[in-house]
Coordinates of C-alpha atoms and ligand atoms in Angstrom, one line a residue:
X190 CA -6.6 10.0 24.0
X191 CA -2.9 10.4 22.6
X192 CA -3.3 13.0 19.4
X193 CA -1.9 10.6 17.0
X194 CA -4.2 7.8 17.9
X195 CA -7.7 10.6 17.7
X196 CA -6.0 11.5 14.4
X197 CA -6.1 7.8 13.1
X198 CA -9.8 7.6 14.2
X199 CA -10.6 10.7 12.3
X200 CA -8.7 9.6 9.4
X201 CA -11.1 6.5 9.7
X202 CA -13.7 8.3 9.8
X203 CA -13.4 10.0 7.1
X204 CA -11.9 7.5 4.9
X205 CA -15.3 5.6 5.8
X206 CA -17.7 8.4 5.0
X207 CA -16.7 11.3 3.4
X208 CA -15.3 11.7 -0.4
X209 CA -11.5 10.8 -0.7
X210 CA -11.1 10.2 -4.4
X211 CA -8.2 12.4 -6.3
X212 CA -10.2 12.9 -8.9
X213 CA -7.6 12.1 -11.5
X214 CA -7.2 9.0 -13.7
X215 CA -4.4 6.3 -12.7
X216 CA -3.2 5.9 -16.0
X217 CA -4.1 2.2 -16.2
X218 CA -6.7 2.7 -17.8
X219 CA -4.7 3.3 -21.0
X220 CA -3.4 0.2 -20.9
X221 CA -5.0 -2.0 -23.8
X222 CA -5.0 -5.8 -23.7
X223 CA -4.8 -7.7 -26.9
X224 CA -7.6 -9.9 -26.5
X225 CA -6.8 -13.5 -27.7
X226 CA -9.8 -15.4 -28.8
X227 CA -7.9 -18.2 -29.2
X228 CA -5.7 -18.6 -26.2
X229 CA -4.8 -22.1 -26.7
X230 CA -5.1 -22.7 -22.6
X231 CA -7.2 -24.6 -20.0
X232 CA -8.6 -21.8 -17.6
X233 CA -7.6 -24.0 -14.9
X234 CA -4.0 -23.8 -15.4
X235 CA -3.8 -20.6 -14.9
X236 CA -1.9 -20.0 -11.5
X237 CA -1.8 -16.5 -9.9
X238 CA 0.9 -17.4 -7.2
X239 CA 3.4 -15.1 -7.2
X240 CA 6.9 -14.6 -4.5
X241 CA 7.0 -11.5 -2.8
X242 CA 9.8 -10.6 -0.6
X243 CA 10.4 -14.3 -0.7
X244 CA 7.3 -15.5 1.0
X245 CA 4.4 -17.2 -1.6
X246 CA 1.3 -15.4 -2.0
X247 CA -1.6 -17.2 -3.7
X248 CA -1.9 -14.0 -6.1
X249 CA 0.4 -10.8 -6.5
X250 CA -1.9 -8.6 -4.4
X251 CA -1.5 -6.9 -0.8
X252 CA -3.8 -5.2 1.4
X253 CA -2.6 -1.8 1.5
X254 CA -1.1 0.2 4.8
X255 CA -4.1 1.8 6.6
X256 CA -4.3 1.5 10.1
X257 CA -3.9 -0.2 13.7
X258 CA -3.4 1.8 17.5
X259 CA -7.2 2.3 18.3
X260 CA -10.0 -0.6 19.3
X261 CA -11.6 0.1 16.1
X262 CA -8.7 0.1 13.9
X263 CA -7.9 -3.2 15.9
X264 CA -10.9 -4.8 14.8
X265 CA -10.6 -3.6 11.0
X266 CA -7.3 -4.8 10.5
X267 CA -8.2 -8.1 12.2
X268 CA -10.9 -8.4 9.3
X269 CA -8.2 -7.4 7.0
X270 CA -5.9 -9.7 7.9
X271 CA -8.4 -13.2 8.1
X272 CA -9.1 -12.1 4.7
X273 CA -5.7 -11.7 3.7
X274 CA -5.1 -15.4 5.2
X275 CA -8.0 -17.3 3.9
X276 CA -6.7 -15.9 0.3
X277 CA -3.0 -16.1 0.9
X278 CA -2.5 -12.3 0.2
X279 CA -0.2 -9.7 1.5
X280 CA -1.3 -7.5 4.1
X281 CA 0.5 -4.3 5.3
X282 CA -0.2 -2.6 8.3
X283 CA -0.5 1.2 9.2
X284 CA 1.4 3.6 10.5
X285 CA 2.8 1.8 13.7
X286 CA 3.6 5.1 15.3
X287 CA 1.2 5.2 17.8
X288 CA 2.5 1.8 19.7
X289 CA 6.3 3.2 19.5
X290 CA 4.6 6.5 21.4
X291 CA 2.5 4.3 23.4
X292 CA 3.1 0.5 23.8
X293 CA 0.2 -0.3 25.3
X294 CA -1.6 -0.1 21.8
X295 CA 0.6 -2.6 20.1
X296 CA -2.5 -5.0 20.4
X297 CA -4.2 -2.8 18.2
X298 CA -1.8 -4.2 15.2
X299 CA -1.1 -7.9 16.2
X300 CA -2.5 -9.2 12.9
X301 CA -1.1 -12.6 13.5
X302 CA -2.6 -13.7 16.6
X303 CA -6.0 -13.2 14.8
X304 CA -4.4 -14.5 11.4
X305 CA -1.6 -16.7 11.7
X306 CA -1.8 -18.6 8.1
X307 CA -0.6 -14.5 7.0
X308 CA 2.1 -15.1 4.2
X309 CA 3.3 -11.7 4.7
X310 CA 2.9 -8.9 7.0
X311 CA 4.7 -5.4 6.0
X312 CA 4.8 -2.9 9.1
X313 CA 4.9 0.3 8.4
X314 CA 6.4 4.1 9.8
X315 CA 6.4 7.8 8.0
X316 CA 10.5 7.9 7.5
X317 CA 10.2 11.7 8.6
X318 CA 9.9 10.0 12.4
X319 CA 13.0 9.3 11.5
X320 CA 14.2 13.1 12.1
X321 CA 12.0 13.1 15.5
X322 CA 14.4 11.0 17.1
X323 CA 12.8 7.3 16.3
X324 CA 16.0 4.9 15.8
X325 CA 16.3 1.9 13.8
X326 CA 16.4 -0.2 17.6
X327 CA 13.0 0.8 17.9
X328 CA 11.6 0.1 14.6
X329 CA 13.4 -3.6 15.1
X330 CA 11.5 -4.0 18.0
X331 CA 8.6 -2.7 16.5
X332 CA 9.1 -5.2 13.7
X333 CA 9.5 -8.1 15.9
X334 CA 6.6 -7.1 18.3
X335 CA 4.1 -7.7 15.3
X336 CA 5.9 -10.3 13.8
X337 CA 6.0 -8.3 10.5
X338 CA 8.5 -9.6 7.6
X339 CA 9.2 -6.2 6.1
X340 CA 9.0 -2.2 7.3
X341 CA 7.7 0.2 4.8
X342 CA 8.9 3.6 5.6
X343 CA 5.7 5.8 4.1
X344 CA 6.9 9.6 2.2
X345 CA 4.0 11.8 2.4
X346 CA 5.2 15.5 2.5
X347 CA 1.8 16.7 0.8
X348 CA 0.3 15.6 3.7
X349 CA 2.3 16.2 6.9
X350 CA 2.5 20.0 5.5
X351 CA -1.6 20.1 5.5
X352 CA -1.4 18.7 8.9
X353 CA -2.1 21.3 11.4
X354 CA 0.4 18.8 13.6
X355 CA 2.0 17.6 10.9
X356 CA 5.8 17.1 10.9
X357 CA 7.1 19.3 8.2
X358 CA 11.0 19.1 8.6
X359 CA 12.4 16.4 5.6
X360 CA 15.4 17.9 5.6
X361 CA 18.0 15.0 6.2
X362 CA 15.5 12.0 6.0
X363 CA 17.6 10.3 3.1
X364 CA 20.6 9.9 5.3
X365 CA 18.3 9.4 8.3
X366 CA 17.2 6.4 5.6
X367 CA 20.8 4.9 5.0
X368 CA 21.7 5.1 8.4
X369 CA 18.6 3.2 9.9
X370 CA 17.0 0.7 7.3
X371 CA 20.4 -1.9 8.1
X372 CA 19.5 -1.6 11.5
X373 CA 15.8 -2.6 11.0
X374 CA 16.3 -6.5 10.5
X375 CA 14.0 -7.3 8.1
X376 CA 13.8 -6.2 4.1
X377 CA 12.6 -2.5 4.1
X378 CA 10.5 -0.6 1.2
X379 CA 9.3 2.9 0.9
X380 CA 6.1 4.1 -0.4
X381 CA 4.0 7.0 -1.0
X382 CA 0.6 7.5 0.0
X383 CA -1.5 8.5 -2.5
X384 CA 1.2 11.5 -4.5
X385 CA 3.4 8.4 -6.1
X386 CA 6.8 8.6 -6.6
X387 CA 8.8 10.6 -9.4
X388 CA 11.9 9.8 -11.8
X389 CA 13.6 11.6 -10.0
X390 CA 13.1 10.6 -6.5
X391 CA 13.0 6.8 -7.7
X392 CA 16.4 7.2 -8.7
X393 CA 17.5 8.3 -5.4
X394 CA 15.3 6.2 -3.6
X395 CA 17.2 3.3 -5.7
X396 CA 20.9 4.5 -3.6
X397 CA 19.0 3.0 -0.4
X398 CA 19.5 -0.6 0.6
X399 CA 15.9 -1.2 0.2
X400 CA 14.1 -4.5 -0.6
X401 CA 11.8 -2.5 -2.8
X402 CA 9.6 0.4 -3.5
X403 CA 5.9 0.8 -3.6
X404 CA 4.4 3.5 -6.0
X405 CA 1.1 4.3 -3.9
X406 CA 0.3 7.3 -7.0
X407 CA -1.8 9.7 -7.4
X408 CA -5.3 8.7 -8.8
X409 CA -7.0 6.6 -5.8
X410 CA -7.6 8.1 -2.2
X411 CA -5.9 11.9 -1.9
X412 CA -4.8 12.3 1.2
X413 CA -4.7 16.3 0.2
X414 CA -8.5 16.2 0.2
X415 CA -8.8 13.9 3.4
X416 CA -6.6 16.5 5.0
X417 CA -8.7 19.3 3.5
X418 CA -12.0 17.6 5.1
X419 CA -10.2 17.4 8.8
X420 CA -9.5 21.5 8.5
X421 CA -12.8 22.3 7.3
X422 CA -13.5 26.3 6.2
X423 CA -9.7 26.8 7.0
X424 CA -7.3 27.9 3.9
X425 CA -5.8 24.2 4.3
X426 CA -9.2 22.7 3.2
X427 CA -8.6 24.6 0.0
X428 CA -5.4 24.3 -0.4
X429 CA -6.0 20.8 0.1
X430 CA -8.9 20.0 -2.5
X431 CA -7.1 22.0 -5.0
X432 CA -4.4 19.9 -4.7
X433 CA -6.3 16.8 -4.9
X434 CA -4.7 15.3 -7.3
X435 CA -1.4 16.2 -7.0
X436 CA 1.2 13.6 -7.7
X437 CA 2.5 11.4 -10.5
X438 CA -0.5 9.0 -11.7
X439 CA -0.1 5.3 -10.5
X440 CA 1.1 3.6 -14.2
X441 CA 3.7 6.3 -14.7
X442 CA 5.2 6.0 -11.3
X443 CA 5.0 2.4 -11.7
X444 CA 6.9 2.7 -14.8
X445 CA 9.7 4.6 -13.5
X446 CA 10.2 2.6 -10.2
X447 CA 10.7 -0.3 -12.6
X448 CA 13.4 1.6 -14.5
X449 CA 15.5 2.7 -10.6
X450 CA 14.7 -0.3 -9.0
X451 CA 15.8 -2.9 -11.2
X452 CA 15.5 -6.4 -10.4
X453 CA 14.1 -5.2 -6.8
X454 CA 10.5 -5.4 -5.9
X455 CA 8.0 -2.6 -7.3
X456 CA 4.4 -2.6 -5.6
X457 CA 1.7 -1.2 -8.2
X458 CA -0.8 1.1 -5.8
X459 CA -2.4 3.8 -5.6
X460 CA -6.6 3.7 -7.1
X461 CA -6.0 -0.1 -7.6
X462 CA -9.7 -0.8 -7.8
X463 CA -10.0 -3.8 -9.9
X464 CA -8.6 -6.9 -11.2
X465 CA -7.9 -5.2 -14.2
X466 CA -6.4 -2.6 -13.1
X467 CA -3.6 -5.3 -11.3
X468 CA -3.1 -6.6 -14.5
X469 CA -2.5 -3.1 -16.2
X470 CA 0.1 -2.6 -13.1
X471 CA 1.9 -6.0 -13.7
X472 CA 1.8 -5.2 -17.8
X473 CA 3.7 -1.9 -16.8
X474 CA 6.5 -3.9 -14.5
X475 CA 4.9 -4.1 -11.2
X476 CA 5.7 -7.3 -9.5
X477 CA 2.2 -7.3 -7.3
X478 CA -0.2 -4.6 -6.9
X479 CA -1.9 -2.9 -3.5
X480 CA -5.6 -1.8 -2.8
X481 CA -5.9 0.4 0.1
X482 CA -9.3 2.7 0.3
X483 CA -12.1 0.7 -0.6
X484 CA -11.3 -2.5 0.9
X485 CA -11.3 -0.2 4.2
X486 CA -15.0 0.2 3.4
X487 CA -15.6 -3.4 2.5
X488 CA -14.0 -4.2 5.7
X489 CA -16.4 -2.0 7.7
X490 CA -19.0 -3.4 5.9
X491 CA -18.5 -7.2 6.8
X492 CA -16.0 -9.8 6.3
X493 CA -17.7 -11.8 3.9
X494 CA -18.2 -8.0 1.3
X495 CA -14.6 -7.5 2.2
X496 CA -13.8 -11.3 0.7
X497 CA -16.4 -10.7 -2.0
X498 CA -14.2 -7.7 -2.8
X499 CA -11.4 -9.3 -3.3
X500 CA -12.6 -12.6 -4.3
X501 CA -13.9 -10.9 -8.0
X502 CA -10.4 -8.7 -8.3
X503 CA -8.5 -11.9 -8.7
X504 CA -11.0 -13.7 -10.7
X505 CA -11.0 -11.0 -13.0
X506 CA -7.2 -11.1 -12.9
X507 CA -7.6 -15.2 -14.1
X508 CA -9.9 -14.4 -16.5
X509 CA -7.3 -11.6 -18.0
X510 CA -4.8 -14.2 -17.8
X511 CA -7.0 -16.5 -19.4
X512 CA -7.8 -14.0 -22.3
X513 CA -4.6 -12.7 -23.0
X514 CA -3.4 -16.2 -23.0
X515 CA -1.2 -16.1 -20.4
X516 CA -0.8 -18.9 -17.6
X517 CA 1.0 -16.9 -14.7
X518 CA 1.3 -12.9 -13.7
X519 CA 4.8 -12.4 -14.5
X520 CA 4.0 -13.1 -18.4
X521 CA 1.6 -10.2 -18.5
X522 CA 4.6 -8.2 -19.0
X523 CA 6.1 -9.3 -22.4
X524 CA 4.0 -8.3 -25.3
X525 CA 0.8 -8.4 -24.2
X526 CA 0.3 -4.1 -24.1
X527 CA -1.1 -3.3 -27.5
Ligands
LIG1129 C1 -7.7 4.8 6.1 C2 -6.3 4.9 5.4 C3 -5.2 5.0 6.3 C4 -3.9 5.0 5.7 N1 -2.8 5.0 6.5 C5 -1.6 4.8 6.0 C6 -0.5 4.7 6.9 O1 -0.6 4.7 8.1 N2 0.7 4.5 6.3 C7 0.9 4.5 4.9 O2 2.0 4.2 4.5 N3 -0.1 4.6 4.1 C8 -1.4 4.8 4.6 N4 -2.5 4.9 3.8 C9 -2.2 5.1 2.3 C10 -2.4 3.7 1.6 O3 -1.5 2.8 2.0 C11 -2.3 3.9 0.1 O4 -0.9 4.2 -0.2 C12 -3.1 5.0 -0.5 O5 -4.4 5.1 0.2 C13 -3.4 4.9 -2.0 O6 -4.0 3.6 -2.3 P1 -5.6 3.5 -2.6 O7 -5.9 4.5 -3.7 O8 -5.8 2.1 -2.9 O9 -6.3 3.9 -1.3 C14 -3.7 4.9 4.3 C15 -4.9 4.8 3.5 C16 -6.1 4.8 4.0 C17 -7.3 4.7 3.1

């Protein structure tokens, strides 16, 4: 087995079974809603369809990047993706480096033959490939092989440089990012994966000719402590739980991607776990939000838990709506923080 496809399956595993949580808060939870006990509304008119990237989602919520390459990843993001169908959501897919080393695995993240109502499928590549010789031909044809209607390009330096393997050189991936996302052919974001993204690097991030950016901050899965559980009683596996929950929390990176990015797309992730916490995202300037980690789990679990899952996130989403007297997402962010 090629070592990046054994090193998804052990990221599965452990995503699955072992404790992944940072350990620190998101920062939604500060949020505070004004309850309106008088919200002068039929619950029925509230309508949670949003645009994203120009394609209509039934509700402004993706499943987040996790995985594809491997037979089992294969048949988890199928599950993902019916889901994602039957509820008109966003999926992205996982790192789609192991079909550009090995082609034969590109079944392994063909979402759309098992889901082809999907309103919008984002690929997904660690830009430091970029500086291992990957070109923007490639990712096209990556692209076009899944059908996806966006690239993500992930950042995740915490965790390459806990890698054992890990490719640790990120010297010259900006410029490796201006000269390859025109070449790519669809609308391309960048995301963390679990460390979010500062002012700082927002701001430079906003120089790219990106679609958009997604936050993915710290305060859900840590891929510091998955990393630490892979290099068990090594100095990495301390390093790495230390640094848990390294990052900038989820609502202030959300925050100042909004400020960078302007009118461009922001994606709210990063310990997502409830309908509540999308609305805290979208109160903060998020334009949709992504849940990554435990709908892995529900996935595993069964189809039906997985919809179940995401069923009650955006009822509780309506029923914020509903409360704060709002009709549709994109009001939740004028005047409703208290
Ligand atoms: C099993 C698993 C695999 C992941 N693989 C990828 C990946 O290949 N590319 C990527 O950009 N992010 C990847 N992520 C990170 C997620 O997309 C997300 O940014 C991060 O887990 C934080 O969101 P969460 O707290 O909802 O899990 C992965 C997450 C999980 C749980």
């Amino acid at each position: 087995m090629r070592p990046t496809r054994r090193r998804k399956d052990e990221h599965l595993e452990i995503c699955l079974h072992r404790a992944i949580g940072s350990g620190v808060a998101t920062g939604l939870e500060a949020v505070r809603f004004g309850h309106g006990a008088l919200p002068e509304l039929d619950f029925d008119e509230v309508e949670l369809s949003t645009k994203v990237l120009g394609r209509r989602l039934r509700a402004p919520l993706l499943i987040g990047a996790m995985t594809g390459g491997s037979p089992r990843a294969a048949r988890l993001n199928a599950r993902l993706a019916r889901a994602a169908a039957r509820l008109g959501l966003g999926m992205a897919l996982g790192s789609q480096r192991a079909m550009l080393e090995d082609p034969r695995l590109t079944a392994g993240y063909a979402v759309r033959e098992a889901a082809p109502d999907l309103p919008l499928l984002v690929g997904n590549i660690g830009a430091v490939q970029l500086r291992r010789g990957v070109t923007g031909a490639q990712l096209a044809r990556a692209v076009r092989a899944v059908r996806a209607d966006a690239l993500a390009f992930h950042l995740n330096p915490l965790q390459e440089a806990l890698q054992p393997e890990g490719d640790t050189c990120f010297r010259g991936v900006f410029a490796a990012l201006r000269a390859a996302i025109p070449r790519v052919g669809v609308p391309c974001l960048v995301k963390e994966t679990g460390a979010g993204i500062s002012r700082v690097t927002a701001r430079q991030l906003a120089r790219l000719p990106l679609a958009g950016i997604e936050t993915a901050g710290a305060g859900g899965t840590s891929w510091a402590r998955v990393e630490a559980h892979r290099a068990a009683g090594t100095a990495a596996a301390l390093a790495g739980e230390r640094l848990a929950g390294w990052g900038v929390p989820t609502a202030e990176s959300i925050v100042h991607c909004r400020r960078a990015f302007g009118r461009r797309l922001v994606i709210g992730s990063g310990g997502i776990r409830t309908g509540r916490d999308v609305a805290a995202a979208l109160a903060l300037g998020a334009d949709a939000a992504a849940i990554a980690g435990p709908l892995l789990a529900a996935a595993e679990a069964s189809e039906r838990e997985l919809l179940r899952q995401l069923e009650a996130i955006l009822l509780e989403l309506r029923l914020i709506l509903f409360c704060t007297g709002r009709r549709r997402p994109a009001e939740l962010r004028r005047g409703v923080l208290r």
